[in-house]
């Protein structure tokens, strides 16, 4: 039960930070997201844990990725890409499509560089050259 309260508190704090960064009042976000002002206040204070649908509405109101809120709420696993991916997802100036294109390009560069990088110490292949043991019992 304690873990659920921690998640609710974490997502509420994250939403408050995003709202403050966007310079939007609680009342304004309430209107933009279509979520009641008291309910939104309870979410921010960690009293309520919002559903995925409510998180999506809040994300639209904040003009951020719903995925970012889902990760913060523990609904989705943390995506790859580290701080660069996080920064792209959090950028309120980009559309969802632009964010996805940037993330795709970034990940393709990472894969390309990883493939081109010589392996530091490749694991030896375990090729067994001995004849396979007969697993059937003899008559």
PDB file of N, CA and C in Angstrom, residues 4-73:
ATOM      1  N   UNK A   4       2.030   2.316  -3.542  1.00  0.00           N
ATOM      2  CA  UNK A   4       1.013   3.022  -4.314  1.00  0.00           C
ATOM      3  C   UNK A   4       0.983   4.492  -3.916  1.00  0.00           C
ATOM      4  N   UNK A   5       1.082   4.770  -2.615  1.00  0.00           N
ATOM      5  CA  UNK A   5       1.090   6.147  -2.131  1.00  0.00           C
ATOM      6  C   UNK A   5       2.325   6.888  -2.654  1.00  0.00           C
ATOM      7  N   UNK A   6       3.471   6.210  -2.691  1.00  0.00           N
ATOM      8  CA  UNK A   6       4.689   6.830  -3.212  1.00  0.00           C
ATOM      9  C   UNK A   6       4.542   7.173  -4.690  1.00  0.00           C
ATOM     10  N   UNK A   7       3.975   6.261  -5.464  1.00  0.00           N
ATOM     11  CA  UNK A   7       3.774   6.496  -6.891  1.00  0.00           C
ATOM     12  C   UNK A   7       2.830   7.666  -7.103  1.00  0.00           C
ATOM     13  N   UNK A   8       1.740   7.708  -6.336  1.00  0.00           N
ATOM     14  CA  UNK A   8       0.780   8.807  -6.455  1.00  0.00           C
ATOM     15  C   UNK A   8       1.453  10.132  -6.118  1.00  0.00           C
ATOM     16  N   UNK A   9       2.283  10.130  -5.092  1.00  0.00           N
ATOM     17  CA  UNK A   9       2.988  11.340  -4.700  1.00  0.00           C
ATOM     18  C   UNK A   9       3.983  11.755  -5.782  1.00  0.00           C
ATOM     19  N   UNK A  10       4.708  10.781  -6.332  1.00  0.00           N
ATOM     20  CA  UNK A  10       5.696  11.067  -7.373  1.00  0.00           C
ATOM     21  C   UNK A  10       5.047  11.640  -8.623  1.00  0.00           C
ATOM     22  N   UNK A  11       3.954  11.035  -9.067  1.00  0.00           N
ATOM     23  CA  UNK A  11       3.299  11.525 -10.282  1.00  0.00           C
ATOM     24  C   UNK A  11       2.696  12.902 -10.023  1.00  0.00           C
ATOM     25  N   UNK A  12       2.156  13.104  -8.842  1.00  0.00           N
ATOM     26  CA  UNK A  12       1.598  14.412  -8.507  1.00  0.00           C
ATOM     27  C   UNK A  12       2.659  15.495  -8.504  1.00  0.00           C
ATOM     28  N   UNK A  13       3.805  15.188  -7.931  1.00  0.00           N
ATOM     29  CA  UNK A  13       4.915  16.145  -7.902  1.00  0.00           C
ATOM     30  C   UNK A  13       5.410  16.427  -9.317  1.00  0.00           C
ATOM     31  N   UNK A  14       5.496  15.395 -10.139  1.00  0.00           N
ATOM     32  CA  UNK A  14       5.940  15.556 -11.520  1.00  0.00           C
ATOM     33  C   UNK A  14       4.963  16.457 -12.285  1.00  0.00           C
ATOM     34  N   UNK A  15       3.671  16.227 -12.115  1.00  0.00           N
ATOM     35  CA  UNK A  15       2.665  17.052 -12.788  1.00  0.00           C
ATOM     36  C   UNK A  15       2.786  18.501 -12.318  1.00  0.00           C
ATOM     37  N   UNK A  16       2.957  18.706 -11.025  1.00  0.00           N
ATOM     38  CA  UNK A  16       3.111  20.068 -10.490  1.00  0.00           C
ATOM     39  C   UNK A  16       4.335  20.746 -11.099  1.00  0.00           C
ATOM     40  N   UNK A  17       5.452  20.015 -11.190  1.00  0.00           N
ATOM     41  CA  UNK A  17       6.666  20.591 -11.783  1.00  0.00           C
ATOM     42  C   UNK A  17       6.437  20.975 -13.241  1.00  0.00           C
ATOM     43  N   UNK A  18       5.793  20.084 -13.987  1.00  0.00           N
ATOM     44  CA  UNK A  18       5.522  20.362 -15.395  1.00  0.00           C
ATOM     45  C   UNK A  18       4.592  21.565 -15.544  1.00  0.00           C
ATOM     46  N   UNK A  19       3.602  21.653 -14.681  1.00  0.00           N
ATOM     47  CA  UNK A  19       2.653  22.772 -14.714  1.00  0.00           C
ATOM     48  C   UNK A  19       3.366  24.077 -14.388  1.00  0.00           C
ATOM     49  N   UNK A  20       4.215  24.060 -13.374  1.00  0.00           N
ATOM     50  CA  UNK A  20       4.966  25.265 -13.015  1.00  0.00           C
ATOM     51  C   UNK A  20       5.941  25.672 -14.110  1.00  0.00           C
ATOM     52  N   UNK A  21       6.583  24.699 -14.730  1.00  0.00           N
ATOM     53  CA  UNK A  21       7.499  24.974 -15.836  1.00  0.00           C
ATOM     54  C   UNK A  21       6.758  25.633 -16.997  1.00  0.00           C
ATOM     55  N   UNK A  22       5.544  25.147 -17.252  1.00  0.00           N
ATOM     56  CA  UNK A  22       4.727  25.694 -18.340  1.00  0.00           C
ATOM     57  C   UNK A  22       4.043  27.002 -17.940  1.00  0.00           C
ATOM     58  N   UNK A  23       4.208  27.403 -16.667  1.00  0.00           N
ATOM     59  CA  UNK A  23       3.593  28.621 -16.144  1.00  0.00           C
ATOM     60  C   UNK A  23       2.073  28.601 -16.330  1.00  0.00           C
ATOM     61  N   UNK A  24       1.483  27.475 -15.937  1.00  0.00           N
ATOM     62  CA  UNK A  24       0.032  27.292 -16.011  1.00  0.00           C
ATOM     63  C   UNK A  24      -0.490  27.128 -14.585  1.00  0.00           C
ATOM     64  N   UNK A  25      -1.564  27.815 -14.265  1.00  0.00           N
ATOM     65  CA  UNK A  25      -2.150  27.663 -12.929  1.00  0.00           C
ATOM     66  C   UNK A  25      -2.902  26.335 -12.856  1.00  0.00           C
ATOM     67  N   UNK A  26      -3.177  25.921 -11.643  1.00  0.00           N
ATOM     68  CA  UNK A  26      -3.941  24.696 -11.438  1.00  0.00           C
ATOM     69  C   UNK A  26      -5.307  24.810 -12.123  1.00  0.00           C
ATOM     70  N   UNK A  27      -5.928  25.954 -11.976  1.00  0.00           N
ATOM     71  CA  UNK A  27      -7.243  26.190 -12.587  1.00  0.00           C
ATOM     72  C   UNK A  27      -7.160  26.130 -14.120  1.00  0.00           C
ATOM     73  N   UNK A  28      -6.113  26.716 -14.697  1.00  0.00           N
ATOM     74  CA  UNK A  28      -5.949  26.684 -16.156  1.00  0.00           C
ATOM     75  C   UNK A  28      -5.750  25.243 -16.650  1.00  0.00           C
ATOM     76  N   UNK A  29      -4.901  24.494 -15.943  1.00  0.00           N
ATOM     77  CA  UNK A  29      -4.672  23.109 -16.344  1.00  0.00           C
ATOM     78  C   UNK A  29      -5.951  22.304 -16.215  1.00  0.00           C
ATOM     79  N   UNK A  30      -6.712  22.576 -15.193  1.00  0.00           N
ATOM     80  CA  UNK A  30      -7.986  21.898 -14.987  1.00  0.00           C
ATOM     81  C   UNK A  30      -8.883  22.078 -16.207  1.00  0.00           C
ATOM     82  N   UNK A  31      -8.956  23.304 -16.715  1.00  0.00           N
ATOM     83  CA  UNK A  31      -9.778  23.589 -17.901  1.00  0.00           C
ATOM     84  C   UNK A  31      -9.195  22.918 -19.146  1.00  0.00           C
ATOM     85  N   UNK A  32      -7.884  23.060 -19.327  1.00  0.00           N
ATOM     86  CA  UNK A  32      -7.238  22.490 -20.518  1.00  0.00           C
ATOM     87  C   UNK A  32      -7.357  20.973 -20.571  1.00  0.00           C
ATOM     88  N   UNK A  33      -7.274  20.341 -19.407  1.00  0.00           N
ATOM     89  CA  UNK A  33      -7.278  18.873 -19.340  1.00  0.00           C
ATOM     90  C   UNK A  33      -8.686  18.306 -19.219  1.00  0.00           C
ATOM     91  N   UNK A  34      -9.647  19.142 -18.856  1.00  0.00           N
ATOM     92  CA  UNK A  34     -10.997  18.640 -18.654  1.00  0.00           C
ATOM     93  C   UNK A  34     -11.122  17.800 -17.394  1.00  0.00           C
ATOM     94  N   UNK A  35     -10.336  18.139 -16.394  1.00  0.00           N
ATOM     95  CA  UNK A  35     -10.334  17.436 -15.116  1.00  0.00           C
ATOM     96  C   UNK A  35     -10.724  18.463 -14.054  1.00  0.00           C
ATOM     97  N   UNK A  36     -11.554  18.070 -13.112  1.00  0.00           N
ATOM     98  CA  UNK A  36     -12.001  19.038 -12.112  1.00  0.00           C
ATOM     99  C   UNK A  36     -10.818  19.576 -11.301  1.00  0.00           C
ATOM    100  N   UNK A  37     -10.946  20.825 -10.912  1.00  0.00           N
ATOM    101  CA  UNK A  37      -9.898  21.494 -10.144  1.00  0.00           C
ATOM    102  C   UNK A  37      -9.585  20.752  -8.836  1.00  0.00           C
ATOM    103  N   UNK A  38     -10.604  20.360  -8.037  1.00  0.00           N
ATOM    104  CA  UNK A  38     -10.292  19.633  -6.798  1.00  0.00           C
ATOM    105  C   UNK A  38      -9.591  18.292  -7.046  1.00  0.00           C
ATOM    106  N   UNK A  39     -10.031  17.574  -8.086  1.00  0.00           N
ATOM    107  CA  UNK A  39      -9.417  16.276  -8.387  1.00  0.00           C
ATOM    108  C   UNK A  39      -7.959  16.458  -8.800  1.00  0.00           C
ATOM    109  N   UNK A  40      -7.702  17.454  -9.636  1.00  0.00           N
ATOM    110  CA  UNK A  40      -6.336  17.732 -10.073  1.00  0.00           C
ATOM    111  C   UNK A  40      -5.459  18.125  -8.876  1.00  0.00           C
ATOM    112  N   UNK A  41      -6.006  18.898  -7.978  1.00  0.00           N
ATOM    113  CA  UNK A  41      -5.281  19.280  -6.771  1.00  0.00           C
ATOM    114  C   UNK A  41      -4.944  18.048  -5.932  1.00  0.00           C
ATOM    115  N   UNK A  42      -5.884  17.124  -5.817  1.00  0.00           N
ATOM    116  CA  UNK A  42      -5.634  15.889  -5.059  1.00  0.00           C
ATOM    117  C   UNK A  42      -4.546  15.048  -5.719  1.00  0.00           C
ATOM    118  N   UNK A  43      -4.536  15.017  -7.043  1.00  0.00           N
ATOM    119  CA  UNK A  43      -3.491  14.282  -7.768  1.00  0.00           C
ATOM    120  C   UNK A  43      -2.130  14.896  -7.464  1.00  0.00           C
ATOM    121  N   UNK A  44      -2.037  16.216  -7.563  1.00  0.00           N
ATOM    122  CA  UNK A  44      -0.757  16.888  -7.323  1.00  0.00           C
ATOM    123  C   UNK A  44      -0.262  16.693  -5.893  1.00  0.00           C
ATOM    124  N   UNK A  45      -1.180  16.607  -4.953  1.00  0.00           N
ATOM    125  CA  UNK A  45      -0.789  16.424  -3.550  1.00  0.00           C
ATOM    126  C   UNK A  45      -0.528  14.959  -3.212  1.00  0.00           C
ATOM    127  N   UNK A  46      -0.760  14.055  -4.159  1.00  0.00           N
ATOM    128  CA  UNK A  46      -0.503  12.640  -3.932  1.00  0.00           C
ATOM    129  C   UNK A  46      -1.620  11.922  -3.210  1.00  0.00           C
ATOM    130  N   UNK A  47      -2.780  12.561  -3.093  1.00  0.00           N
ATOM    131  CA  UNK A  47      -3.926  11.947  -2.418  1.00  0.00           C
ATOM    132  C   UNK A  47      -4.608  10.933  -3.338  1.00  0.00           C
ATOM    133  N   UNK A  48      -4.629  11.225  -4.625  1.00  0.00           N
ATOM    134  CA  UNK A  48      -5.260  10.343  -5.617  1.00  0.00           C
ATOM    135  C   UNK A  48      -4.231   9.887  -6.639  1.00  0.00           C
ATOM    136  N   UNK A  49      -4.398   8.654  -7.110  1.00  0.00           N
ATOM    137  CA  UNK A  49      -3.568   8.124  -8.193  1.00  0.00           C
ATOM    138  C   UNK A  49      -4.431   8.122  -9.445  1.00  0.00           C
ATOM    139  N   UNK A  50      -4.091   8.926 -10.436  1.00  0.00           N
ATOM    140  CA  UNK A  50      -4.930   9.047 -11.632  1.00  0.00           C
ATOM    141  C   UNK A  50      -4.850   7.822 -12.536  1.00  0.00           C
ATOM    142  N   UNK A  51      -5.929   7.603 -13.268  1.00  0.00           N
ATOM    143  CA  UNK A  51      -5.960   6.522 -14.258  1.00  0.00           C
ATOM    144  C   UNK A  51      -5.155   6.942 -15.481  1.00  0.00           C
ATOM    145  N   UNK A  52      -4.910   5.993 -16.365  1.00  0.00           N
ATOM    146  CA  UNK A  52      -4.177   6.278 -17.601  1.00  0.00           C
ATOM    147  C   UNK A  52      -4.938   7.298 -18.448  1.00  0.00           C
ATOM    148  N   UNK A  53      -6.262   7.216 -18.441  1.00  0.00           N
ATOM    149  CA  UNK A  53      -7.079   8.153 -19.224  1.00  0.00           C
ATOM    150  C   UNK A  53      -6.931   9.575 -18.690  1.00  0.00           C
ATOM    151  N   UNK A  54      -6.969   9.729 -17.379  1.00  0.00           N
ATOM    152  CA  UNK A  54      -6.804  11.048 -16.769  1.00  0.00           C
ATOM    153  C   UNK A  54      -5.395  11.575 -17.038  1.00  0.00           C
ATOM    154  N   UNK A  55      -4.403  10.707 -16.954  1.00  0.00           N
ATOM    155  CA  UNK A  55      -3.033  11.125 -17.255  1.00  0.00           C
ATOM    156  C   UNK A  55      -2.916  11.621 -18.687  1.00  0.00           C
ATOM    157  N   UNK A  56      -3.603  10.957 -19.593  1.00  0.00           N
ATOM    158  CA  UNK A  56      -3.571  11.371 -21.000  1.00  0.00           C
ATOM    159  C   UNK A  56      -4.186  12.764 -21.149  1.00  0.00           C
ATOM    160  N   UNK A  57      -5.290  13.023 -20.458  1.00  0.00           N
ATOM    161  CA  UNK A  57      -5.925  14.338 -20.514  1.00  0.00           C
ATOM    162  C   UNK A  57      -4.999  15.408 -19.924  1.00  0.00           C
ATOM    163  N   UNK A  58      -4.347  15.082 -18.825  1.00  0.00           N
ATOM    164  CA  UNK A  58      -3.420  16.029 -18.189  1.00  0.00           C
ATOM    165  C   UNK A  58      -2.240  16.301 -19.124  1.00  0.00           C
ATOM    166  N   UNK A  59      -1.728  15.246 -19.763  1.00  0.00           N
ATOM    167  CA  UNK A  59      -0.609  15.411 -20.704  1.00  0.00           C
ATOM    168  C   UNK A  59      -1.003  16.344 -21.840  1.00  0.00           C
ATOM    169  N   UNK A  60      -2.211  16.194 -22.363  1.00  0.00           N
ATOM    170  CA  UNK A  60      -2.677  17.093 -23.424  1.00  0.00           C
ATOM    171  C   UNK A  60      -2.730  18.525 -22.920  1.00  0.00           C
ATOM    172  N   UNK A  61      -3.235  18.708 -21.706  1.00  0.00           N
ATOM    173  CA  UNK A  61      -3.316  20.045 -21.129  1.00  0.00           C
ATOM    174  C   UNK A  61      -1.953  20.673 -20.928  1.00  0.00           C
ATOM    175  N   UNK A  62      -0.973  19.856 -20.564  1.00  0.00           N
ATOM    176  CA  UNK A  62       0.393  20.344 -20.349  1.00  0.00           C
ATOM    177  C   UNK A  62       1.196  20.399 -21.643  1.00  0.00           C
ATOM    178  N   UNK A  63       0.660  19.799 -22.678  1.00  0.00           N
ATOM    179  CA  UNK A  63       1.337  19.685 -23.974  1.00  0.00           C
ATOM    180  C   UNK A  63       2.657  18.934 -23.833  1.00  0.00           C
ATOM    181  N   UNK A  64       2.578  17.827 -23.102  1.00  0.00           N
ATOM    182  CA  UNK A  64       3.724  16.933 -22.961  1.00  0.00           C
ATOM    183  C   UNK A  64       3.287  15.534 -23.388  1.00  0.00           C
ATOM    184  N   UNK A  65       4.225  14.647 -23.473  1.00  0.00           N
ATOM    185  CA  UNK A  65       3.958  13.278 -23.863  1.00  0.00           C
ATOM    186  C   UNK A  65       3.202  12.528 -22.761  1.00  0.00           C
ATOM    187  N   UNK A  66       2.131  11.863 -23.159  1.00  0.00           N
ATOM    188  CA  UNK A  66       1.413  11.023 -22.198  1.00  0.00           C
ATOM    189  C   UNK A  66       2.338   9.908 -21.718  1.00  0.00           C
ATOM    190  N   UNK A  67       3.230   9.460 -22.589  1.00  0.00           N
ATOM    191  CA  UNK A  67       4.187   8.414 -22.229  1.00  0.00           C
ATOM    192  C   UNK A  67       5.035   8.829 -21.027  1.00  0.00           C
ATOM    193  N   UNK A  68       5.432  10.093 -20.990  1.00  0.00           N
ATOM    194  CA  UNK A  68       6.243  10.585 -19.865  1.00  0.00           C
ATOM    195  C   UNK A  68       5.470  10.463 -18.553  1.00  0.00           C
ATOM    196  N   UNK A  69       4.186  10.775 -18.600  1.00  0.00           N
ATOM    197  CA  UNK A  69       3.360  10.650 -17.398  1.00  0.00           C
ATOM    198  C   UNK A  69       3.149   9.182 -17.034  1.00  0.00           C
ATOM    199  N   UNK A  70       2.969   8.329 -18.039  1.00  0.00           N
ATOM    200  CA  UNK A  70       2.781   6.895 -17.775  1.00  0.00           C
ATOM    201  C   UNK A  70       4.013   6.304 -17.098  1.00  0.00           C
ATOM    202  N   UNK A  71       5.191   6.730 -17.542  1.00  0.00           N
ATOM    203  CA  UNK A  71       6.439   6.244 -16.930  1.00  0.00           C
ATOM    204  C   UNK A  71       6.511   6.709 -15.480  1.00  0.00           C
ATOM    205  N   UNK A  72       6.215   7.983 -15.256  1.00  0.00           N
ATOM    206  CA  UNK A  72       6.256   8.525 -13.897  1.00  0.00           C
ATOM    207  C   UNK A  72       5.255   7.832 -12.983  1.00  0.00           C
ATOM    208  N   UNK A  73       4.115   7.436 -13.546  1.00  0.00           N
ATOM    209  CA  UNK A  73       3.068   6.785 -12.755  1.00  0.00           C
ATOM    210  C   UNK A  73       3.316   5.294 -12.584  1.00  0.00           C
TER     211      UNK A  73
END
